[in-house]
PDB file of C-alpha atoms and ligand atoms in Angstrom:
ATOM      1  CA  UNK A  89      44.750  44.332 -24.392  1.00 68.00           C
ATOM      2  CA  UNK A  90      44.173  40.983 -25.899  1.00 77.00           C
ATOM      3  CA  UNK A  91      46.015  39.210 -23.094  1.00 84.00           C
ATOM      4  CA  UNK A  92      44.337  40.720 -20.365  1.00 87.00           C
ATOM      5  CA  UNK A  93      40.849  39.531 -21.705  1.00 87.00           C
ATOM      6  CA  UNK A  94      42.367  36.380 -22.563  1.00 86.00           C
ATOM      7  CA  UNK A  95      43.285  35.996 -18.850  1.00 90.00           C
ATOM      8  CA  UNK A  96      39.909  37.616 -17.234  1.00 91.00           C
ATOM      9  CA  UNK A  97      37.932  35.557 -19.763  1.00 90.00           C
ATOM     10  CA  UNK A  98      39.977  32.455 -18.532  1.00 92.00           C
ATOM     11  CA  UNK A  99      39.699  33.052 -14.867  1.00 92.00           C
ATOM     12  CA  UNK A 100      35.722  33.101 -15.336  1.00 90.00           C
ATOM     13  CA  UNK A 101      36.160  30.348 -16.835  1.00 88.00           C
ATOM     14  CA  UNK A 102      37.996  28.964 -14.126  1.00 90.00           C
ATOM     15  CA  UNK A 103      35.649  30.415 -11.484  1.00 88.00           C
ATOM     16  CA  UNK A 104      32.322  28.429 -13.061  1.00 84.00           C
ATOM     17  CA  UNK A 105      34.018  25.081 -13.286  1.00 86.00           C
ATOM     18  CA  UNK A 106      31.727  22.681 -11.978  1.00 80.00           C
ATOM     19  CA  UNK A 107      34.472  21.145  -9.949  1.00 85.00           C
ATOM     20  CA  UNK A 108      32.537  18.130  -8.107  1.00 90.00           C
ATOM     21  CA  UNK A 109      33.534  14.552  -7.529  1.00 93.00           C
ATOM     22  CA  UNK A 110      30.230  13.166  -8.635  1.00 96.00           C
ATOM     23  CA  UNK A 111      31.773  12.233 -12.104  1.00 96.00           C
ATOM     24  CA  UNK A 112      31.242   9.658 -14.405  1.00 97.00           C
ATOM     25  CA  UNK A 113      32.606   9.153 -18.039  1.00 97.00           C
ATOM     26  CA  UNK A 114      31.006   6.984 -20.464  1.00 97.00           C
ATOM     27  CA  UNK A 115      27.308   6.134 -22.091  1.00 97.00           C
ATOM     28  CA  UNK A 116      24.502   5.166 -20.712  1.00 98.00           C
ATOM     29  CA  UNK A 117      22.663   2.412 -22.820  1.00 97.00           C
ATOM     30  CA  UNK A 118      19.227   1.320 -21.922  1.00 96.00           C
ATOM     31  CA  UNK A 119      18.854  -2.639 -23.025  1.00 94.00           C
ATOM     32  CA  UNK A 120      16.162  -5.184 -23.252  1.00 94.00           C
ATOM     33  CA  UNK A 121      16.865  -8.736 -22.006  1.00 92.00           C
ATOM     34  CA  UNK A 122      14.363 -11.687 -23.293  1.00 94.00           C
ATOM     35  CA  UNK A 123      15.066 -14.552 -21.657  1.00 93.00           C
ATOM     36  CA  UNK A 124      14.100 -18.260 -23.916  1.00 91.00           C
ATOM     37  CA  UNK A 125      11.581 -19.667 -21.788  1.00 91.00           C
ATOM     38  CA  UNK A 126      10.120 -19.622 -17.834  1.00 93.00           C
ATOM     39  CA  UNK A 127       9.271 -16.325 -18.332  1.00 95.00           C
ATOM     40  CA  UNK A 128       5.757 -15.205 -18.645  1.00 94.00           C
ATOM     41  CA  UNK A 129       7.046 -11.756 -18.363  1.00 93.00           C
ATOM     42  CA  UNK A 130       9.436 -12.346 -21.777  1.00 95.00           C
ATOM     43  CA  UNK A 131       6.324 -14.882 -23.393  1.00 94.00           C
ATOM     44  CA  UNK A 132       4.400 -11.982 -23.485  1.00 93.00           C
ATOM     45  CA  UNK A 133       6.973 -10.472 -24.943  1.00 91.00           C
ATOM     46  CA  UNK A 134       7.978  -7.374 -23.160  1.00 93.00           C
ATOM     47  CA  UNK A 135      10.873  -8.353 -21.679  1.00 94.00           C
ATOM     48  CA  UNK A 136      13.087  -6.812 -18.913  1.00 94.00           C
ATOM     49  CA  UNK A 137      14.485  -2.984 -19.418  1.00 93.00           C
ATOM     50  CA  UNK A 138      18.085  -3.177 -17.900  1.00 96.00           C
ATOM     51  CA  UNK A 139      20.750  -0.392 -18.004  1.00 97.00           C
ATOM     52  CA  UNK A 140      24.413  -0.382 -18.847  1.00 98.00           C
ATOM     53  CA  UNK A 141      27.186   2.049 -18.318  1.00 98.00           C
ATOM     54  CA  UNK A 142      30.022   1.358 -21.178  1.00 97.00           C
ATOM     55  CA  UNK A 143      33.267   3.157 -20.488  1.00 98.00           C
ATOM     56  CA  UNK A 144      36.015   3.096 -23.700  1.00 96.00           C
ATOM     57  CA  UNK A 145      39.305   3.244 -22.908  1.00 96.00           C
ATOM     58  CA  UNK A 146      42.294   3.592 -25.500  1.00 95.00           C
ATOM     59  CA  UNK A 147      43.059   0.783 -27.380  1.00 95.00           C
ATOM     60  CA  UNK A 148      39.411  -0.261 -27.949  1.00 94.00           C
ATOM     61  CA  UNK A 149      39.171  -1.955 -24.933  1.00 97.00           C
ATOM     62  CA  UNK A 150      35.627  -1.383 -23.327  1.00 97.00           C
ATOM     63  CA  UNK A 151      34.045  -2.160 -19.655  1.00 97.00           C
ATOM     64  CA  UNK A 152      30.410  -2.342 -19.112  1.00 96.00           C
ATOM     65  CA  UNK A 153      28.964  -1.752 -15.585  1.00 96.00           C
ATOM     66  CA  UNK A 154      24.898  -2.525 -15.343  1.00 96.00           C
ATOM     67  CA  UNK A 155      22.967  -0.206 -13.207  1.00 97.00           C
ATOM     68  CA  UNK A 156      20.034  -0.516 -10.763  1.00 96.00           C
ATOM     69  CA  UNK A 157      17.088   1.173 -12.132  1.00 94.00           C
ATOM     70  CA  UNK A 158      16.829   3.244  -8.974  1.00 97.00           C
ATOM     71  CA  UNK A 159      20.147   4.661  -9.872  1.00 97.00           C
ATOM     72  CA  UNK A 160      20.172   5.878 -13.724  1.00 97.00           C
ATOM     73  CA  UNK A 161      18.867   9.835 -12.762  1.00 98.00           C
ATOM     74  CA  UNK A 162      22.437   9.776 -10.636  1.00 98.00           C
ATOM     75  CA  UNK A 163      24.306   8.212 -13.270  1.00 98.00           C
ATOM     76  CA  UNK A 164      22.952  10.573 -15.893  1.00 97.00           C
ATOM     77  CA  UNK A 165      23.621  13.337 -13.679  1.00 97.00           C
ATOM     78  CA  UNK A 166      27.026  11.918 -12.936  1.00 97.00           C
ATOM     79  CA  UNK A 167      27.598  11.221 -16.570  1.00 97.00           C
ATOM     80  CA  UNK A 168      26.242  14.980 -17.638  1.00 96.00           C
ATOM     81  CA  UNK A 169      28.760  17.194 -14.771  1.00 95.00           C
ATOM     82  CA  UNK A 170      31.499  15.271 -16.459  1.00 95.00           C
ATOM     83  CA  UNK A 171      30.424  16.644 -19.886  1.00 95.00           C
ATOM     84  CA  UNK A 172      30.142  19.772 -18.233  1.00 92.00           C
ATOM     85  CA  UNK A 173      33.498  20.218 -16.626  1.00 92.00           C
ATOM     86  CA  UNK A 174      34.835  18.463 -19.991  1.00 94.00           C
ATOM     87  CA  UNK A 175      33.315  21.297 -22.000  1.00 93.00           C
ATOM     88  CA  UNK A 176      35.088  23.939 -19.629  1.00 91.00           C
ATOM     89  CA  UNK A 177      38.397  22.511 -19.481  1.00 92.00           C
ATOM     90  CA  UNK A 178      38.641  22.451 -23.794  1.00 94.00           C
ATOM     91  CA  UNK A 179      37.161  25.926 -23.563  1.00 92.00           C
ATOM     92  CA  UNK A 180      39.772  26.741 -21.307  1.00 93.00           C
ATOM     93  CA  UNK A 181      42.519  25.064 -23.402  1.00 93.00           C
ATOM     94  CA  UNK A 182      41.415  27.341 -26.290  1.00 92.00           C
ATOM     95  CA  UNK A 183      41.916  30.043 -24.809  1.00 90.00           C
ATOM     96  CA  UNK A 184      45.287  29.590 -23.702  1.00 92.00           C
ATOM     97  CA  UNK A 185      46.145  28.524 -27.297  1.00 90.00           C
ATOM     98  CA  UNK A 186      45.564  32.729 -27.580  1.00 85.00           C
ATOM     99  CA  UNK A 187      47.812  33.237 -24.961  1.00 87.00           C
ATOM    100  CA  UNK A 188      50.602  31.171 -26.688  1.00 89.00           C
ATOM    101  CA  UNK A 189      50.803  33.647 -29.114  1.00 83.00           C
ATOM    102  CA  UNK A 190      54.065  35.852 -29.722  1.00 80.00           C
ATOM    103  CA  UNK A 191      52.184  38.837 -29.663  1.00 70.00           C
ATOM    104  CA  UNK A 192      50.019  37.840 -26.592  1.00 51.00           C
ATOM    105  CA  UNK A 193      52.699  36.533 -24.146  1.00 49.00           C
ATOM    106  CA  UNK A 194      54.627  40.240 -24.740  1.00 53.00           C
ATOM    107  CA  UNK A 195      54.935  41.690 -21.626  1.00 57.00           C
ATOM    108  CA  UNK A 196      56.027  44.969 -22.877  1.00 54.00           C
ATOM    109  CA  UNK A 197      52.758  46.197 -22.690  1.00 51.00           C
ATOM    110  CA  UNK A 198      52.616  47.540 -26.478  1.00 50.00           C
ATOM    111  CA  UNK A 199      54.930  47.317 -29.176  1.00 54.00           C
ATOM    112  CA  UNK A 200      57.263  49.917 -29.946  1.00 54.00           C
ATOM    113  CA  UNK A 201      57.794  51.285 -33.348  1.00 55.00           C
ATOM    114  CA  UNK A 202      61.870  51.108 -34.307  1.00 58.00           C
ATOM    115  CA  UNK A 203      62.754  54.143 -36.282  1.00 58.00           C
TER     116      UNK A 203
HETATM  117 ZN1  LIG B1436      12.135 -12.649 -18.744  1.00 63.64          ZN
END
């Protein structure tokens, strides 16, 4: 039956959902800072590579969080199991958009023909 795939196909789902608390939502943006003068580093014009997490929330309004060097592979990691367990949850909410169906939520188990 349609439903009972629907609901094994949903409680895979469920069962690979990368559950973990290591979670981050956002963008990573990788930014050069020049500074005007002082700084042979920015005279020779290379400048200094500095990262930024920018988080959107509704309404437009946007925070920005910089981050350490040392700790971008962790953010991206962070940032990439919340894709991840994004991903599963819409795939899960598809589903269940089957299961709203008339003819899936039936419980008869079959229709009957009415003579
Ligand atoms: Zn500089």
């Amino acid at each position: 039956m349609i439903r009972d795939r629907a609901l094994q196909t949903r409680q895979k789902l469920v069962d690979r959902l990368p559950v973990t608390g290591e979670v981050l939502r956002g963008s990573l943006l990788e930014r050069v800072v020049r500074h005007r003068s002082g700084c042979p580093k920015c005279s020779r014009g290379e400048g200094h590579q500095v990262f930024v997490l920018t988080v959107s929330y509704a309404g437009g309004r946007t925070r920005q969080f910089s981050v350490r060097r040392e700790r971008v592979a962790e953010v991206r990691r962070w940032l990439g199991n919340y894709q991840k367990l994004k991903e599963a949850i819409e795939a899960i909410c598809e589903l269940n958009h089957d299961l709203l169906r008339p003819d899936a939520a039936a419980p008869k188990g079959g229709r009957k023909k009415r003579d």
